[in-house]
mmCIF file of C-alpha atoms in Angstrom:
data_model
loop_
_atom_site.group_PDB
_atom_site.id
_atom_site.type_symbol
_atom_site.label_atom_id
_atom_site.label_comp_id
_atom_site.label_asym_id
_atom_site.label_seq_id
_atom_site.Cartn_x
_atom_site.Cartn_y
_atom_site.Cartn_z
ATOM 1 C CA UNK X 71 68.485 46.223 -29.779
ATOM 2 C CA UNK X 72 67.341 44.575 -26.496
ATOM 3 C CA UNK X 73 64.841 41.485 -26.920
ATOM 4 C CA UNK X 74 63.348 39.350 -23.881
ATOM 5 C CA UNK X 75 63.222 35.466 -24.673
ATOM 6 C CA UNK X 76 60.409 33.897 -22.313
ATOM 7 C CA UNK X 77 60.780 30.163 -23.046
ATOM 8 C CA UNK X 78 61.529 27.364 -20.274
ATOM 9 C CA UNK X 79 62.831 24.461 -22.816
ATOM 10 C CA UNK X 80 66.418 25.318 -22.483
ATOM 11 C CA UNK X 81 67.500 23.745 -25.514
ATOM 12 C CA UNK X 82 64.982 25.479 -27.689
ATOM 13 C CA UNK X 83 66.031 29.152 -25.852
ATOM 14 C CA UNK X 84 69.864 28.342 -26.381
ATOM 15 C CA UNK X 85 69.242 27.893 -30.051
ATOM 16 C CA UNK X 86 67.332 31.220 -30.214
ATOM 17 C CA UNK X 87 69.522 32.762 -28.250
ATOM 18 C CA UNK X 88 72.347 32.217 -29.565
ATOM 19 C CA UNK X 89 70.707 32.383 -33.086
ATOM 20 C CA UNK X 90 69.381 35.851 -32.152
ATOM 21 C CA UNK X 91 73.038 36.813 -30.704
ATOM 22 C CA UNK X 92 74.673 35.999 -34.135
ATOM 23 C CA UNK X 93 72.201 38.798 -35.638
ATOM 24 C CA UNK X 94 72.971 41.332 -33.582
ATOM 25 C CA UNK X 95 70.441 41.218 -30.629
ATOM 26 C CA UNK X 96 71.211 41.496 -26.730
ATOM 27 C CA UNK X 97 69.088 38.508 -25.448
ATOM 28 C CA UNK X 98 68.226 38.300 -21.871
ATOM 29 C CA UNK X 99 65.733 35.177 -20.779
ATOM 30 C CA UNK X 100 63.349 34.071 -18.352
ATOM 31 C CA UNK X 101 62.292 30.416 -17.849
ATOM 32 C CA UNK X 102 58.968 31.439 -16.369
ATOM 33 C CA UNK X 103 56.646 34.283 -15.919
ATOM 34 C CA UNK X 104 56.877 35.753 -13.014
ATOM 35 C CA UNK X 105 60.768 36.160 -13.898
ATOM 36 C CA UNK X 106 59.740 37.581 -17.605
ATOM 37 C CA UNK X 107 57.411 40.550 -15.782
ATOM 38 C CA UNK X 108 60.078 41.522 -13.505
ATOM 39 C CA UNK X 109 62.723 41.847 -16.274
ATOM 40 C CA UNK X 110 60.053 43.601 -17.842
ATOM 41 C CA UNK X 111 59.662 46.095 -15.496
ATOM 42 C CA UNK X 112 63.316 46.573 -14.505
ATOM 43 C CA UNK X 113 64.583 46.856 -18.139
ATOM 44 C CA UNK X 114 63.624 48.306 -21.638
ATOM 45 C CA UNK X 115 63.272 45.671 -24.228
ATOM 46 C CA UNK X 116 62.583 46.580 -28.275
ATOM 47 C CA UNK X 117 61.267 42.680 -28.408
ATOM 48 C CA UNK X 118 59.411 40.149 -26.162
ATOM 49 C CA UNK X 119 59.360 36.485 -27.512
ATOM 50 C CA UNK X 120 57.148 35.161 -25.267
ATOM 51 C CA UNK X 121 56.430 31.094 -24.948
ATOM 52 C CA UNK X 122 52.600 30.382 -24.225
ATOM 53 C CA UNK X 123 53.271 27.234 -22.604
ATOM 54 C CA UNK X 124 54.889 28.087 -19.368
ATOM 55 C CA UNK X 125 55.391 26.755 -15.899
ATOM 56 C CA UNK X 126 53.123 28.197 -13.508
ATOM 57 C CA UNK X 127 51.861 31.717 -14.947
ATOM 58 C CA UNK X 128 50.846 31.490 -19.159
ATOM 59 C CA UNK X 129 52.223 33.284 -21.695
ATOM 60 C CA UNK X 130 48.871 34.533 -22.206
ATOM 61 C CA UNK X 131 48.922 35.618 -18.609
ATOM 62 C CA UNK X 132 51.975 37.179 -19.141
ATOM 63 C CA UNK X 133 50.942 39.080 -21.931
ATOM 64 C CA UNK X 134 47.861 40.345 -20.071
ATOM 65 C CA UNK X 135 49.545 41.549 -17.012
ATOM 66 C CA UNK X 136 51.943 43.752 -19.059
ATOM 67 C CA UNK X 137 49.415 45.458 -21.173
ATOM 68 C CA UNK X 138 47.591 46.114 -17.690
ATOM 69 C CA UNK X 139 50.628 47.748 -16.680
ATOM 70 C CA UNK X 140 50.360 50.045 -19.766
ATOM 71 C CA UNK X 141 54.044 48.206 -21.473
ATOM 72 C CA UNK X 142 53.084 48.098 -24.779
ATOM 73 C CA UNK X 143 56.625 46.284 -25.976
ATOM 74 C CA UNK X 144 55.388 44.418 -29.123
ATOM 75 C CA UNK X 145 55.118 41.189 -27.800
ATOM 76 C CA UNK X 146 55.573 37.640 -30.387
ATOM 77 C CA UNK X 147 54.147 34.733 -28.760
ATOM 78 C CA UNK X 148 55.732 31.513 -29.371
ATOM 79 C CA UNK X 149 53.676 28.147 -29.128
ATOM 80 C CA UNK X 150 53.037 24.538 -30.021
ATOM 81 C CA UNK X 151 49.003 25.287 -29.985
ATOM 82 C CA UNK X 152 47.859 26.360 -33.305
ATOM 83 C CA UNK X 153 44.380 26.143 -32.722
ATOM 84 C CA UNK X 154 42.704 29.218 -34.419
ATOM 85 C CA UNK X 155 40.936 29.793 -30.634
ATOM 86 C CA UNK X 156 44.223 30.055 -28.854
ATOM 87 C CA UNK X 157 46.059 32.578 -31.913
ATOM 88 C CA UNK X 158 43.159 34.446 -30.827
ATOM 89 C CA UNK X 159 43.147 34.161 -26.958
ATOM 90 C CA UNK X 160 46.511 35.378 -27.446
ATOM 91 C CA UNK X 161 46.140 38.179 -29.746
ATOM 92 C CA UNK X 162 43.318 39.669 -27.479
ATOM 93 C CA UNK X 163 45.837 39.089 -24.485
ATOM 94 C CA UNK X 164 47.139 41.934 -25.693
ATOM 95 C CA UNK X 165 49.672 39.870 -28.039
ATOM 96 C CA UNK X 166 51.505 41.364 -31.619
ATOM 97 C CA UNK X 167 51.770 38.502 -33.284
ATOM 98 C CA UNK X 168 51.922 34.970 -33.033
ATOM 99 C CA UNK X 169 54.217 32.159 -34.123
ATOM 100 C CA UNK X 170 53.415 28.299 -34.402
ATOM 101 C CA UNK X 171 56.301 26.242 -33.573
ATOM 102 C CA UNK X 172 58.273 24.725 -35.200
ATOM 103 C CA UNK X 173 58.841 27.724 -37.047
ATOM 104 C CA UNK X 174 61.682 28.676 -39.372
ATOM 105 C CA UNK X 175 64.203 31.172 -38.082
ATOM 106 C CA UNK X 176 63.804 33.759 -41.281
ATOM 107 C CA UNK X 177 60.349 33.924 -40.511
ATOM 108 C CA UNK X 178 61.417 34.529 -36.956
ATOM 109 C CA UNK X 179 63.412 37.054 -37.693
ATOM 110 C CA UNK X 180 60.907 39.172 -40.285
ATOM 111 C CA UNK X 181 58.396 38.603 -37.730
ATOM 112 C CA UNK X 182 60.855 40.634 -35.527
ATOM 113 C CA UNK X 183 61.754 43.003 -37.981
ATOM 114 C CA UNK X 184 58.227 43.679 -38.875
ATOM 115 C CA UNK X 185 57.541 44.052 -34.884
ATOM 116 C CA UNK X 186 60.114 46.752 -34.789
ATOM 117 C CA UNK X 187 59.460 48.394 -37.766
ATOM 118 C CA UNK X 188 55.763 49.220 -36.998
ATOM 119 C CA UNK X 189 56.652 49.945 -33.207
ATOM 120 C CA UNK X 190 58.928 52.825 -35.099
ATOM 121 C CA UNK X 191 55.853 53.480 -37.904
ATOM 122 C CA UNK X 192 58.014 52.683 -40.953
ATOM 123 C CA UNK X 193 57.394 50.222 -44.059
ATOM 124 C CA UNK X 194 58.833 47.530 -45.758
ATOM 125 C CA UNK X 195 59.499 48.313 -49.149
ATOM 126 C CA UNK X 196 61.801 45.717 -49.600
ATOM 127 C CA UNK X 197 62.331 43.425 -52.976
ATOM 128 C CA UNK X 198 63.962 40.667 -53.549
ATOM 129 C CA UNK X 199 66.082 40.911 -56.774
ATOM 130 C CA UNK X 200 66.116 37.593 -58.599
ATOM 131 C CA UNK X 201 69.705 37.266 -60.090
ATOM 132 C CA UNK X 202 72.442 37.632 -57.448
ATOM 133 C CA UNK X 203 76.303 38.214 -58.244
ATOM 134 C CA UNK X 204 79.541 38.290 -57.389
ATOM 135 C CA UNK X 205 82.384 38.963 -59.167
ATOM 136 C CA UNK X 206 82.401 35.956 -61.634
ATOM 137 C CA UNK X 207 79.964 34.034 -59.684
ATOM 138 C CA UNK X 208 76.352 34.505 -60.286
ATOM 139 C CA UNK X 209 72.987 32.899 -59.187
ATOM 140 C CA UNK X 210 69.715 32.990 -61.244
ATOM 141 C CA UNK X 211 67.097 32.324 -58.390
ATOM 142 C CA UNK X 212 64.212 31.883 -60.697
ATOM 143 C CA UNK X 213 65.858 29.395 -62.973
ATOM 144 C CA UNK X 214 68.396 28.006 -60.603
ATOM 145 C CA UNK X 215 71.523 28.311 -62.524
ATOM 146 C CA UNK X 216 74.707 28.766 -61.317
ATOM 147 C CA UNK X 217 77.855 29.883 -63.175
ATOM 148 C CA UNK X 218 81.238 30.651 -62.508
ATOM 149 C CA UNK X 219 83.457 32.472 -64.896
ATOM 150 C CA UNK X 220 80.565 31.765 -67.296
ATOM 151 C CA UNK X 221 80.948 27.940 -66.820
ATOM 152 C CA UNK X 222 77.947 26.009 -65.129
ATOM 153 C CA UNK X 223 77.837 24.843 -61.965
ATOM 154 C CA UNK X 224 76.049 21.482 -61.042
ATOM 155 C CA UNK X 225 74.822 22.111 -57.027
ATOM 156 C CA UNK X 226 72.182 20.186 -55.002
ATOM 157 C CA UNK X 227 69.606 21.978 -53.148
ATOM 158 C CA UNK X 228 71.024 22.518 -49.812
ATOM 159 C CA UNK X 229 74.350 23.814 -51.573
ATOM 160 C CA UNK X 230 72.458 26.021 -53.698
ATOM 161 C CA UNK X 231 70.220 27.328 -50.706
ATOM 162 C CA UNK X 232 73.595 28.245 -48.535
ATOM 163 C CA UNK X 233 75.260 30.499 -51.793
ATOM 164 C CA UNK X 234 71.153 31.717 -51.779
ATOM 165 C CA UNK X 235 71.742 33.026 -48.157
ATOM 166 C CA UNK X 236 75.702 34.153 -48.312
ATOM 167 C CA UNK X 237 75.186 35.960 -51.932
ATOM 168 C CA UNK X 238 71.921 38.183 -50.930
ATOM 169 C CA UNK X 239 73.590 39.216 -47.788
ATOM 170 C CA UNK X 240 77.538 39.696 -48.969
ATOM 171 C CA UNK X 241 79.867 40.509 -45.542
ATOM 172 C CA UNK X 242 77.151 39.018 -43.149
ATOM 173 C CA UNK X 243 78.272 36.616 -40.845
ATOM 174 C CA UNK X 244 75.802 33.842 -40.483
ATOM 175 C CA UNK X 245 76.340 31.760 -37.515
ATOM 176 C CA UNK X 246 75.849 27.796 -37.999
ATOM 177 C CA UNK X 247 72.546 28.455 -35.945
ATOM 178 C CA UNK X 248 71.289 30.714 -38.658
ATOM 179 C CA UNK X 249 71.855 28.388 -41.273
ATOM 180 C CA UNK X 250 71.207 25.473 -39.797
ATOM 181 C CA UNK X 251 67.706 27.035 -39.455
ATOM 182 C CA UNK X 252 67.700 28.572 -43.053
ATOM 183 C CA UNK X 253 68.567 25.363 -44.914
ATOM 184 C CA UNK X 254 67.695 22.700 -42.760
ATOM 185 C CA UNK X 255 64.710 24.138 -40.963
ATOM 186 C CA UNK X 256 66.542 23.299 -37.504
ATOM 187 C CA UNK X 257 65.296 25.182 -34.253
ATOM 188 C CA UNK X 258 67.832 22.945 -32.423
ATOM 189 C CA UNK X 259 71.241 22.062 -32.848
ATOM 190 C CA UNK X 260 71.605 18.214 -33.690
ATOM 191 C CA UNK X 261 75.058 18.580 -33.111
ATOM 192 C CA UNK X 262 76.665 17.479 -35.965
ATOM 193 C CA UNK X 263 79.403 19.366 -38.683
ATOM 194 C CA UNK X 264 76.564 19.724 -41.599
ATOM 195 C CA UNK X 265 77.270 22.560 -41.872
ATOM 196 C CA UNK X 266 80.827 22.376 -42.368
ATOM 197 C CA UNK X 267 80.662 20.065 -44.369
ATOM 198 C CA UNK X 268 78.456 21.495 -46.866
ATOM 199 C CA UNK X 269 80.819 24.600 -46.534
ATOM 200 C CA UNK X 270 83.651 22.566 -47.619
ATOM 201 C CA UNK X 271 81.464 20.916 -50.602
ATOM 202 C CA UNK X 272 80.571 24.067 -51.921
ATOM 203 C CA UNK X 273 84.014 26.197 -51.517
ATOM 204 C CA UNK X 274 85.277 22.728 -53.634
ATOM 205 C CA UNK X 275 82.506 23.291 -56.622
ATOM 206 C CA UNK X 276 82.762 27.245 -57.000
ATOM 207 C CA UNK X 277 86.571 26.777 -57.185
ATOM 208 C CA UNK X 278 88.295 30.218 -57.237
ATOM 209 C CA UNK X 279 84.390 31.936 -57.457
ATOM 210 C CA UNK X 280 84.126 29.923 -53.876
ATOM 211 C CA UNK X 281 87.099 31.772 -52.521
ATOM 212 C CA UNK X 282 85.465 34.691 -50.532
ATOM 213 C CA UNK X 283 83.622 32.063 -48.268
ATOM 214 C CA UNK X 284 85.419 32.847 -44.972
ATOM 215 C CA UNK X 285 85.599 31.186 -42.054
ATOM 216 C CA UNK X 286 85.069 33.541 -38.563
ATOM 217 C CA UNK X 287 86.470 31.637 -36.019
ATOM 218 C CA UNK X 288 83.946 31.442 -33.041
ATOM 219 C CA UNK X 289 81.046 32.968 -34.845
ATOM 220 C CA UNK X 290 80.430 30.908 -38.124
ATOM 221 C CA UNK X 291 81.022 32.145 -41.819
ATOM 222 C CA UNK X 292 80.792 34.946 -44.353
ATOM 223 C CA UNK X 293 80.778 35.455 -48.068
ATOM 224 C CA UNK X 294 83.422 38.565 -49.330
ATOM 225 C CA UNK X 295 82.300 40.631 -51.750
ATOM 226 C CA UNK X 296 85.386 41.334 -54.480
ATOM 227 C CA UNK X 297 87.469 43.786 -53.472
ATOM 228 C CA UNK X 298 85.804 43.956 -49.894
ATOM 229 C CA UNK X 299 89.029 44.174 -47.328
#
């Protein structure tokens, strides 16, 4: 899946990027506008994340001029203003959705998903099963236990939102973008190990149940199902 990232703050289009990258995504990006339409018109993109607050040419601007040209990519636009008015402005731009920064990367990405699914005309049906498990490990989401091999596990809430995120997506890799995002609510990268370090905590407090936590060196970590290979 190709997406276009249209945002001139490099450190916030990195993050994306490479957040973006680590889910799968081919990212190409343009700092301004005129750059984003010819992309645009040279290349097929599933995605446009568009910034409103550009140099030179608006995102709004942006927007218009594509629908003019009759590219009806589902465009996000990404902005600081969160004026009702300018959600608006940009909507009847031409404009899919809209985002107010800072915004947490999930929602990013459902926002995406959603994007794509209704550009193909499917649904989400999707539920969110409260009790997640693996092996001897387990996770009641609604009452916040944890319990290995039947025993109770005493984690704080950043622990227990990282096994949250490995446990209801067993195999994934998550890059330390992703969950840097997911936990912390981080759309840069203060970089620092947290994330590491956390790892380490809670591989230490699941014991043997923490196990299938793996490392994937240069693209961040994964939780193994039992008996995955």
């Amino acid at each position: 899946m190709n997406l276009l990232l249209v945002e001139d703050e490099t450190r916030v289009a990195d993050f994306i990027r490479r957040g973006l990258k680590a889910e799968g995504w081919v990212v190409s990006v343009a700092t301004d506008g005129e750059t984003a339409l010819a992309m645009a018109a040279a290349e097929t993109f599933d995605v446009i994340l568009l910034d409103i607050m550009l140099p030179g040419m608006s995102g709004q601007t942006v927007c218009r001029r594509l629908r003019m040209k009759k590219d009806l990519t589902p465009v996000l636009m990404l902005t600081a203003l969160g004026d009702v008015e300018d959600r608006v402005a940009g909507l009847r731009m031409g404009a899919d959705d809209y985002l107010v920064k800072p915004f947490d990367f999930d929602e990013l990405l459902a926002r995406i998903d959603a994007l794509v699914r209704r550009a193909a005309g499917f649904q989400d049906r999707e539920t969110e099963p409260h009790l997640l498990s693996s092996g001897s490990l387990s996770f009641d989401t609604r009452s916040l236990e944890v319990r290995c091999a039947g025993q109770l596990i005493d984690l704080t809430p950043k622990e227990r939102d990282i096994l949250k995120l490995f446990l209801s997506n067993p195999g994934k890799i998550f890059s330390r973008e992703r969950i840097l995002n997911s936990v912390w609510n981080l759309n840069e990268d203060p970089q620092t190990n947290v994330v590491d370090v956390y790892i380490g905590r809670l591989r230490r407090k699941l014991g043997p149940g923490g196990e299938p936590i793996e490392t994937v060196r240069g693209a961040g970590y994964r939780y193994r199902t039992r008996g995955e290979p």
